[in-house]
Coordinates of C-alpha atoms in Angstrom, one line a residue:
M839 CA 158.0 129.7 -94.8
T840 CA 159.4 127.0 -97.1
K841 CA 157.3 124.5 -99.0
I842 CA 158.7 121.6 -96.9
S843 CA 157.9 123.3 -93.6
I844 CA 154.3 124.0 -94.8
E845 CA 153.8 120.3 -95.7
N846 CA 155.2 119.2 -92.4
K847 CA 152.9 121.5 -90.5
M848 CA 149.9 120.2 -92.5
N849 CA 151.0 116.6 -91.7
D850 CA 151.3 117.5 -88.0
T851 CA 147.8 119.0 -88.0
A852 CA 146.4 115.9 -89.7
E853 CA 148.0 113.5 -87.2
D854 CA 146.9 115.6 -84.3
D855 CA 143.3 115.4 -85.6
F856 CA 143.6 111.6 -86.1
Y857 CA 145.0 111.0 -82.6
E858 CA 143.0 113.8 -81.0
V859 CA 146.1 115.1 -79.1
E860 CA 144.3 118.3 -78.1
K861 CA 141.3 116.5 -76.6
C862 CA 143.7 114.1 -74.8
S863 CA 145.4 117.1 -73.2
K864 CA 142.1 118.6 -72.1
W865 CA 141.1 115.3 -70.5
I866 CA 144.4 115.1 -68.6
D867 CA 144.0 118.7 -67.3
A868 CA 140.3 118.1 -66.4
Y869 CA 141.3 115.1 -64.2
N870 CA 144.5 116.7 -63.0
L871 CA 146.6 113.7 -63.9
N872 CA 150.3 113.5 -63.4
K873 CA 151.3 110.1 -64.9
V874 CA 149.5 109.0 -68.0
C875 CA 150.1 105.9 -70.1
L876 CA 149.4 105.8 -73.8
Q877 CA 148.2 102.4 -75.1
F878 CA 148.4 101.8 -78.9
P879 CA 147.5 98.7 -80.9
D880 CA 150.4 97.0 -82.7
R881 CA 149.7 98.7 -86.0
L882 CA 149.9 102.2 -84.5
L883 CA 153.0 101.7 -82.4
P884 CA 155.3 103.3 -85.1
D885 CA 153.5 106.6 -84.4
S886 CA 153.6 106.3 -80.6
V887 CA 156.8 108.1 -79.9
E888 CA 155.9 111.1 -82.0
I889 CA 152.4 111.4 -80.5
A890 CA 153.8 111.1 -77.0
L891 CA 156.2 113.9 -77.7
R892 CA 153.4 116.2 -79.0
L893 CA 151.2 115.4 -76.1
E894 CA 154.1 116.3 -73.7
N895 CA 154.4 119.7 -75.4
Y896 CA 150.7 120.3 -74.7
I897 CA 150.6 119.3 -71.0
N898 CA 154.3 119.9 -70.0
K899 CA 154.4 116.5 -68.3
K900 CA 156.0 113.2 -69.1
V901 CA 153.8 110.5 -70.6
Y902 CA 154.6 106.8 -70.9
I903 CA 154.0 104.3 -73.8
L904 CA 152.8 100.8 -73.2
G905 CA 154.9 98.8 -75.6
D906 CA 153.2 95.5 -75.2
T907 CA 149.8 94.6 -73.7
S908 CA 149.2 91.8 -71.2
C909 CA 146.1 90.4 -72.8
G910 CA 144.8 92.0 -76.0
S911 CA 144.9 95.3 -77.8
C912 CA 141.2 95.9 -77.4
C913 CA 141.4 95.7 -73.5
V914 CA 142.7 98.6 -71.4
D915 CA 145.9 97.3 -69.7
E916 CA 145.7 98.7 -66.2
I917 CA 148.3 96.2 -64.9
A918 CA 151.1 97.4 -67.2
A919 CA 150.2 101.0 -66.4
Q920 CA 150.5 100.3 -62.7
H921 CA 154.2 99.4 -63.2
V922 CA 154.9 103.2 -63.3
N923 CA 152.1 104.1 -60.8
A924 CA 150.1 105.7 -63.5
D925 CA 146.9 107.6 -62.6
G926 CA 145.3 107.5 -66.1
I927 CA 145.3 105.7 -69.5
I928 CA 144.6 106.9 -73.0
H929 CA 143.6 104.1 -75.2
F930 CA 143.9 104.4 -79.0
G931 CA 142.2 102.3 -81.6
H932 CA 139.5 99.6 -81.5
A933 CA 138.2 98.8 -78.0
C934 CA 135.9 96.2 -76.5
L935 CA 134.8 98.8 -73.9
S936 CA 135.0 96.4 -71.0
P937 CA 134.6 98.4 -67.7
T938 CA 137.8 99.0 -65.8
I939 CA 138.2 99.0 -62.0
R940 CA 141.3 101.0 -61.1
L941 CA 142.2 103.9 -63.4
P942 CA 140.2 106.5 -65.4
V943 CA 140.4 105.9 -69.2
F944 CA 140.0 108.1 -72.2
H945 CA 139.3 106.3 -75.5
V946 CA 140.5 107.8 -78.8
L947 CA 138.1 106.0 -81.1
P948 CA 139.1 105.3 -84.8
K949 CA 137.2 107.1 -87.5
K950 CA 136.0 105.4 -90.7
E951 CA 134.1 107.2 -93.4
I952 CA 130.7 106.1 -94.5
D953 CA 128.0 107.6 -96.8
I954 CA 125.3 108.8 -94.4
T955 CA 122.7 109.4 -97.1
E956 CA 123.1 105.8 -98.3
V957 CA 122.7 104.5 -94.7
V958 CA 119.6 106.5 -94.1
N959 CA 118.0 105.5 -97.4
K960 CA 118.7 101.8 -96.9
F961 CA 117.4 102.0 -93.3
K962 CA 114.1 103.6 -94.5
Q963 CA 113.7 100.9 -97.1
K964 CA 114.2 98.1 -94.7
F965 CA 112.2 99.4 -91.8
E966 CA 109.0 100.7 -93.5
N967 CA 107.0 100.5 -90.3
Q968 CA 107.9 103.8 -88.5
S969 CA 106.4 102.7 -85.2
E970 CA 108.5 99.5 -85.0
Q971 CA 110.7 99.0 -81.9
I972 CA 114.3 99.2 -83.1
L973 CA 117.7 99.2 -81.3
F974 CA 120.5 101.0 -83.2
F975 CA 124.0 99.7 -82.6
Y976 CA 127.2 100.7 -84.3
D977 CA 130.8 100.0 -84.6
I978 CA 132.9 102.4 -82.6
A979 CA 134.7 103.5 -85.8
Y980 CA 131.4 105.1 -86.9
A981 CA 130.7 106.8 -83.6
H982 CA 131.7 110.2 -85.1
K983 CA 128.8 109.8 -87.7
I984 CA 126.0 108.9 -85.3
E985 CA 125.0 112.4 -84.4
S986 CA 124.2 113.2 -88.0
I987 CA 122.3 109.9 -88.4
Y988 CA 120.4 110.5 -85.2
E989 CA 119.2 114.0 -86.3
I990 CA 117.7 112.5 -89.5
L991 CA 116.1 109.3 -88.2
S992 CA 115.0 110.2 -84.7
P993 CA 112.1 112.5 -85.8
I994 CA 110.9 109.7 -88.2
Y995 CA 111.0 106.7 -85.9
R996 CA 109.4 107.3 -82.6
N997 CA 110.4 103.9 -81.1
L998 CA 114.0 104.0 -82.4
I999 CA 116.6 103.8 -79.6
F1000 CA 120.2 104.8 -80.3
T1001 CA 122.7 103.0 -77.9
S1002 CA 125.5 104.9 -76.2
L1003 CA 129.1 103.8 -75.6
N1004 CA 130.0 103.0 -72.0
C1005 CA 133.1 105.1 -72.0
T1006 CA 134.7 108.6 -72.1
S1007 CA 135.9 109.2 -75.6
N1008 CA 136.8 111.8 -78.2
V1009 CA 133.2 111.6 -79.5
K1010 CA 131.1 113.1 -76.7
F1011 CA 127.8 112.5 -78.4
T1012 CA 128.0 108.7 -78.2
D1013 CA 129.3 108.6 -74.6
T1014 CA 126.9 107.5 -71.8
K1015 CA 124.9 110.4 -70.5
Y1016 CA 122.6 108.7 -68.1
C1017 CA 122.6 105.9 -65.6
S1018 CA 121.2 103.1 -67.7
S1019 CA 119.7 100.0 -66.3
T1020 CA 121.1 97.9 -69.2
V1021 CA 124.8 97.9 -70.1
I1022 CA 125.9 95.0 -72.3
L1023 CA 129.2 94.6 -74.1
G1024 CA 130.0 98.3 -73.6
R1025 CA 126.7 99.4 -75.0
C1026 CA 124.1 101.3 -73.0
F1027 CA 120.4 101.6 -73.7
K1028 CA 117.2 102.2 -71.9
L1029 CA 114.1 100.3 -73.1
S1030 CA 110.5 101.4 -72.8
K1031 CA 108.9 100.0 -69.7
E1032 CA 106.1 98.2 -71.6
Y1033 CA 108.6 96.3 -73.9
N1034 CA 111.2 93.6 -73.4
I1035 CA 114.4 93.3 -75.4
E1036 CA 112.9 90.4 -77.2
D1037 CA 110.3 92.8 -78.7
Y1038 CA 113.0 94.9 -80.5
A1039 CA 114.7 94.4 -83.8
A1040 CA 118.4 95.3 -83.7
F1041 CA 120.4 97.1 -86.4
F1042 CA 124.2 97.3 -86.4
L1043 CA 126.0 99.9 -88.4
G1044 CA 129.1 97.9 -89.4
N1045 CA 130.2 94.7 -91.1
D1046 CA 129.8 91.1 -90.0
G1047 CA 132.9 91.1 -87.8
K1048 CA 133.8 90.1 -84.3
T1049 CA 132.0 93.0 -82.6
F1050 CA 128.7 92.4 -84.4
A1051 CA 128.8 88.6 -83.9
T1052 CA 129.4 89.1 -80.2
L1053 CA 126.5 91.5 -79.9
A1054 CA 124.1 89.4 -82.0
I1055 CA 124.9 86.2 -80.0
T1056 CA 124.6 87.9 -76.6
I1057 CA 121.6 90.2 -77.0
P1058 CA 118.3 88.3 -77.6
A1059 CA 116.6 90.7 -80.0
K1060 CA 113.9 89.2 -82.2
K1061 CA 115.9 90.0 -85.4
W1062 CA 119.4 91.2 -86.1
Y1063 CA 120.6 93.2 -89.2
Y1064 CA 124.0 94.6 -90.1
F1065 CA 125.1 97.1 -92.8
E1066 CA 127.7 95.9 -95.2
D1067 CA 128.6 97.0 -98.8
N1068 CA 125.7 99.5 -98.8
N1069 CA 123.2 96.7 -98.0
I1070 CA 121.3 95.6 -94.9
V1071 CA 121.7 91.9 -94.3
E1072 CA 119.7 89.8 -91.8
Y1073 CA 121.7 87.7 -89.5
R1074 CA 120.5 84.4 -88.0
A1075 CA 122.7 83.8 -84.9
L1076 CA 121.1 80.5 -83.8
N1077 CA 122.0 78.7 -87.0
T1078 CA 125.7 79.4 -87.1
P1079 CA 128.2 76.6 -87.1
W1080 CA 130.1 78.4 -84.3
L1081 CA 127.1 78.1 -81.9
K1082 CA 126.6 74.4 -82.8
R1083 CA 130.3 73.8 -82.0
R1084 CA 129.8 75.5 -78.6
R1085 CA 127.1 72.9 -77.8
F1086 CA 129.6 70.1 -78.4
L1087 CA 132.2 71.8 -76.2
V1088 CA 129.6 72.0 -73.3
E1089 CA 129.3 68.2 -73.5
K1090 CA 133.1 67.9 -73.3
L1091 CA 132.9 70.1 -70.2
K1092 CA 130.4 67.7 -68.6
D1093 CA 132.7 64.8 -69.2
A1094 CA 135.8 66.6 -67.8
K1095 CA 137.4 65.6 -64.5
V1096 CA 140.0 68.4 -64.3
V1097 CA 139.2 72.0 -65.3
G1098 CA 141.7 74.8 -65.7
I1099 CA 140.4 78.3 -65.0
V1100 CA 142.6 80.6 -67.1
V1101 CA 142.7 84.2 -66.0
A1102 CA 143.3 86.2 -69.1
T1103 CA 142.4 89.6 -67.7
L1104 CA 143.2 91.4 -64.5
G1105 CA 141.5 94.7 -65.4
I1106 CA 137.9 94.0 -66.3
E1107 CA 135.5 94.8 -63.5
D1108 CA 134.1 91.8 -61.5
Y1109 CA 136.8 89.3 -62.8
L1110 CA 137.4 88.1 -59.2
E1111 CA 133.7 87.5 -58.7
I1112 CA 133.4 85.3 -61.8
I1113 CA 136.4 83.3 -60.8
T1114 CA 134.8 82.6 -57.4
M1115 CA 131.6 81.7 -59.1
V1116 CA 133.2 79.2 -61.5
K1117 CA 135.2 77.6 -58.7
H1118 CA 132.1 77.2 -56.6
I1119 CA 130.2 75.5 -59.5
L1120 CA 133.0 73.1 -60.2
K1121 CA 133.4 72.2 -56.5
E1122 CA 129.7 71.5 -56.4
K1123 CA 130.2 69.0 -59.2
N1124 CA 133.2 67.4 -57.6
K1125 CA 135.6 68.5 -60.3
K1126 CA 139.2 69.4 -59.6
S1127 CA 140.3 72.8 -60.8
Y1128 CA 143.5 74.9 -61.4
I1129 CA 143.7 78.6 -61.6
L1130 CA 146.2 79.7 -64.2
S1131 CA 147.5 83.2 -65.2
V1132 CA 149.5 83.0 -68.4
G1133 CA 149.2 86.5 -69.9
K1134 CA 148.4 86.3 -73.6
I1135 CA 146.9 82.8 -74.3
N1136 CA 148.3 80.6 -77.0
P1137 CA 148.2 76.8 -77.7
T1138 CA 151.8 76.3 -76.7
K1139 CA 151.3 77.7 -73.2
L1140 CA 148.2 75.7 -72.4
A1141 CA 149.8 72.5 -73.8
N1142 CA 152.1 72.6 -70.8
F1143 CA 149.1 71.3 -68.7
P1144 CA 148.3 67.9 -70.2
E1145 CA 146.4 66.8 -67.1
I1146 CA 143.7 69.4 -67.6
D1147 CA 140.7 68.2 -69.7
V1148 CA 139.1 71.6 -70.6
F1149 CA 139.9 75.2 -70.0
V1150 CA 137.5 77.9 -68.9
V1151 CA 138.9 81.4 -69.9
I1152 CA 138.1 84.6 -68.1
T1153 CA 138.7 87.3 -70.7
C1154 CA 137.0 90.0 -72.7
P1155 CA 134.1 89.2 -75.0
E1156 CA 135.9 89.9 -78.2
N1157 CA 138.9 87.6 -77.6
E1158 CA 139.6 85.5 -80.7
I1159 CA 140.5 82.3 -78.7
F1160 CA 136.9 81.1 -78.7
D1161 CA 137.1 80.9 -82.5
S1162 CA 140.4 79.0 -82.7
R1163 CA 140.7 75.3 -83.2
E1164 CA 144.5 75.2 -82.7
F1165 CA 144.2 74.4 -79.0
L1166 CA 144.7 70.8 -77.9
K1167 CA 141.9 71.0 -75.3
P1168 CA 138.5 72.7 -75.5
I1169 CA 138.3 76.4 -74.6
L1170 CA 135.1 77.5 -72.9
M1171 CA 133.6 80.6 -71.4
P1172 CA 132.0 81.0 -67.9
Y1173 CA 128.5 81.1 -69.3
E1174 CA 129.0 77.6 -70.7
V1175 CA 130.0 76.3 -67.2
E1176 CA 126.6 77.5 -65.9
L1177 CA 125.0 76.0 -69.0
A1178 CA 126.5 72.6 -68.3
F1179 CA 125.9 72.4 -64.5
N1180 CA 123.0 74.8 -63.7
S1181 CA 119.8 72.9 -64.0
S1182 CA 117.9 76.3 -63.9
R1183 CA 119.1 77.0 -67.4
E1184 CA 116.8 74.8 -69.4
C1185 CA 117.3 75.9 -73.0
Y1186 CA 120.2 77.1 -75.2
T1187 CA 118.9 79.9 -77.2
Q1188 CA 121.7 82.5 -76.7
C1189 CA 125.4 82.5 -75.8
C1190 CA 126.3 85.2 -73.2
M1191 CA 129.8 86.4 -74.2
D1192 CA 130.0 89.0 -71.4
F1193 CA 130.7 87.1 -68.1
R1194 CA 129.4 90.1 -66.1
Q1195 CA 125.9 89.4 -67.3
I1196 CA 125.7 86.0 -65.5
L1197 CA 126.7 87.5 -62.1
P1198 CA 124.0 88.7 -59.6
G1199 CA 122.5 91.9 -61.1
G1200 CA 123.3 90.9 -64.7
V1201 CA 120.6 90.5 -67.3
N1202 CA 121.3 86.8 -67.7
Y1203 CA 121.7 85.9 -64.0
I1204 CA 119.9 82.8 -62.7
D1205 CA 120.2 81.3 -59.3
F1206 CA 122.4 78.2 -59.4
K1207 CA 120.8 74.9 -58.8
A1208 CA 123.1 71.9 -59.3
S1209 CA 121.8 69.2 -61.6
T1210 CA 121.6 65.8 -59.7
D1211 CA 119.9 63.6 -62.3
S1212 CA 122.2 61.0 -63.9
D1213 CA 122.5 61.1 -67.7
V1214 CA 124.5 59.5 -70.5
S1215 CA 127.4 61.3 -72.1
L1216 CA 126.6 62.1 -75.8
I1217 CA 130.4 61.7 -76.6
T1218 CA 131.6 58.7 -74.6
G1219 CA 128.3 56.9 -73.9
D1220 CA 129.3 56.6 -70.2
L1221 CA 126.9 57.3 -67.3
R1222 CA 127.4 60.7 -65.6
N1223 CA 126.4 62.1 -62.2
C1224 CA 126.2 58.6 -60.7
N1225 CA 128.6 59.3 -57.8
E1226 CA 127.6 62.9 -57.0
N1227 CA 127.1 62.0 -53.3
A1228 CA 130.8 60.9 -52.9
P1229 CA 132.5 62.6 -50.0
Y1230 CA 134.8 65.5 -51.2
T1231 CA 137.2 67.5 -49.1
D1232 CA 139.2 70.4 -50.2
K1233 CA 142.6 69.3 -48.8
M1234 CA 144.3 72.6 -49.7
N1235 CA 142.5 74.2 -46.7
A1236 CA 144.3 72.1 -44.1
L1237 CA 147.8 71.9 -42.8
V1238 CA 149.7 68.6 -43.2
I1239 CA 152.8 67.3 -41.5
K1240 CA 155.9 66.3 -43.5
N1241 CA 156.9 62.7 -42.8
S1242 CA 160.5 61.4 -42.3
T1243 CA 161.0 60.7 -46.0
G1244 CA 160.3 64.3 -46.9
V1245 CA 157.1 63.7 -48.7
V1246 CA 154.0 65.8 -47.9
A1247 CA 150.7 64.0 -47.7
I1248 CA 148.6 64.8 -50.7
G1249 CA 144.8 64.2 -50.9
K1250 CA 142.2 65.1 -53.6
A1251 CA 143.9 68.4 -54.5
G1252 CA 145.4 69.7 -57.6
A1253 CA 148.9 69.1 -56.3
E1254 CA 148.2 65.3 -56.6
F1255 CA 148.8 65.5 -60.4
L1256 CA 151.9 67.6 -60.0
H1257 CA 153.3 65.1 -57.5
S1258 CA 152.7 62.1 -59.8
R1259 CA 154.3 63.7 -62.9
S1260 CA 157.8 62.7 -64.0
W1261 CA 158.5 66.2 -65.3
K1262 CA 157.6 69.1 -63.0
G1263 CA 159.1 72.1 -64.8
V1264 CA 162.2 74.1 -63.9
E1265 CA 162.4 73.3 -60.2
Q1266 CA 165.4 74.0 -58.1
R1267 CA 167.6 71.1 -57.0
L1268 CA 169.8 72.8 -54.4
G1269 CA 172.2 70.4 -52.8
K1270 CA 171.1 67.4 -54.9
D1271 CA 173.4 67.8 -58.0
A1272 CA 177.1 68.0 -57.9
I1273 CA 178.7 71.3 -58.9
H1274 CA 180.8 71.2 -62.1
S1275 CA 182.2 73.6 -64.6
A1276 CA 180.3 74.4 -67.8
T1277 CA 181.2 72.3 -70.8
I1278 CA 181.0 73.0 -74.5
G1279 CA 177.9 71.6 -76.1
R1280 CA 177.4 70.1 -79.6
S1281 CA 178.5 72.0 -82.6
G1282 CA 177.6 71.7 -86.3
L1283 CA 174.4 71.4 -88.2
P1284 CA 171.5 69.6 -86.5
N1285 CA 171.5 66.7 -89.1
R1286 CA 175.3 66.2 -88.6
Y1287 CA 176.8 67.1 -85.3
E1288 CA 180.6 67.0 -84.9
N1289 CA 180.5 64.3 -82.2
E1290 CA 178.1 61.9 -83.9
P1291 CA 179.5 58.4 -84.6
I1292 CA 178.4 58.3 -88.2
K1293 CA 180.5 61.4 -89.0
K1294 CA 183.6 60.0 -87.3
D1295 CA 183.3 56.7 -89.3
N1296 CA 183.1 58.6 -92.6
E1297 CA 186.2 60.6 -91.7

């Protein structure tokens, strides 16, 4: 065997281990799947074709590559996979671990190296009380190291609980092995009966990134710590500027008259239930609402709806849009709709990023009770809730008769705004415009077109 062929074989083995091709093939055989889609994040797409070919050699079946995701790379794109009637998905790279509803999913988690000895020593120094109640979370990139850490720390700390990942992955030790009563943000844990989650300190093996911030803001542990640069740092979620800004946006929602419900996911479990819940709350408060599905959200798309005062986005907890200030109108989450209009939620101590937790059966569910007391807006100074008893009828549920002028009667429905707009989008005008041949448009540079008068005068 030549030197080049030996090096190629070593590279093939290394890539197979990185992408876990053999484990992927065993999962496909175990579920007897025929059409499997491979979902890669953008940075791994250059390797997608080679990995797909290697996997086909293992299973002797054709596999498909999802070239672009409908929402985000961290979410499993079941909608795109259904275009080829797939019966399974293999997801590579970082994942938010949001539960899916249609297809079985196998996660190939990334692997980052970390000094286990350093982690254990720093952990022992920080948590000297070995009987303290502690929840151990971790970034999914360190899942392959958790078994070694568990074997060292578990005999020392009798009240230490290691969380599991709510998925099927290439790291079996961290997958969910029991039916847990608590599943939050893709993490599963079972607390002792005599303690609440507020009695636990929480430790996160990973840096201060999006995953950690989402966990720390959502789970009301008494203290939060994360591991970064070989140090354990305490995190105070309630004092962050981000959370203070969310309180301001809740006030904007209370002042809004028209709300857009943006559906940015069609694959997360219970997304239809949360849409129904948000619609019901807005209807109780006599606010008009649109339901929009625009795929990947960006400021340009939402700017096409100037009538809407605020947007409520149904998406995965780790979506970056809640941190962006580029949008023209405020972007809120379903929990903040309840916070604004549910009088049963009296205080603002946490921010629930996982919308499934405010549905019936979730850990943050509270029966809805519409607030009826009038108050003063902290932004405009106007009086709110002063006309809550005004009659409201959902005109979209009734048939109307077209009159002789061709105009359909419009009541207090969302179509009222569309009817009053001068520009309504790319609508068809069949029979209204005369047919003519195509003509040549302008030519030249934008600052000096050929048919501009100033150019003709100079010539």
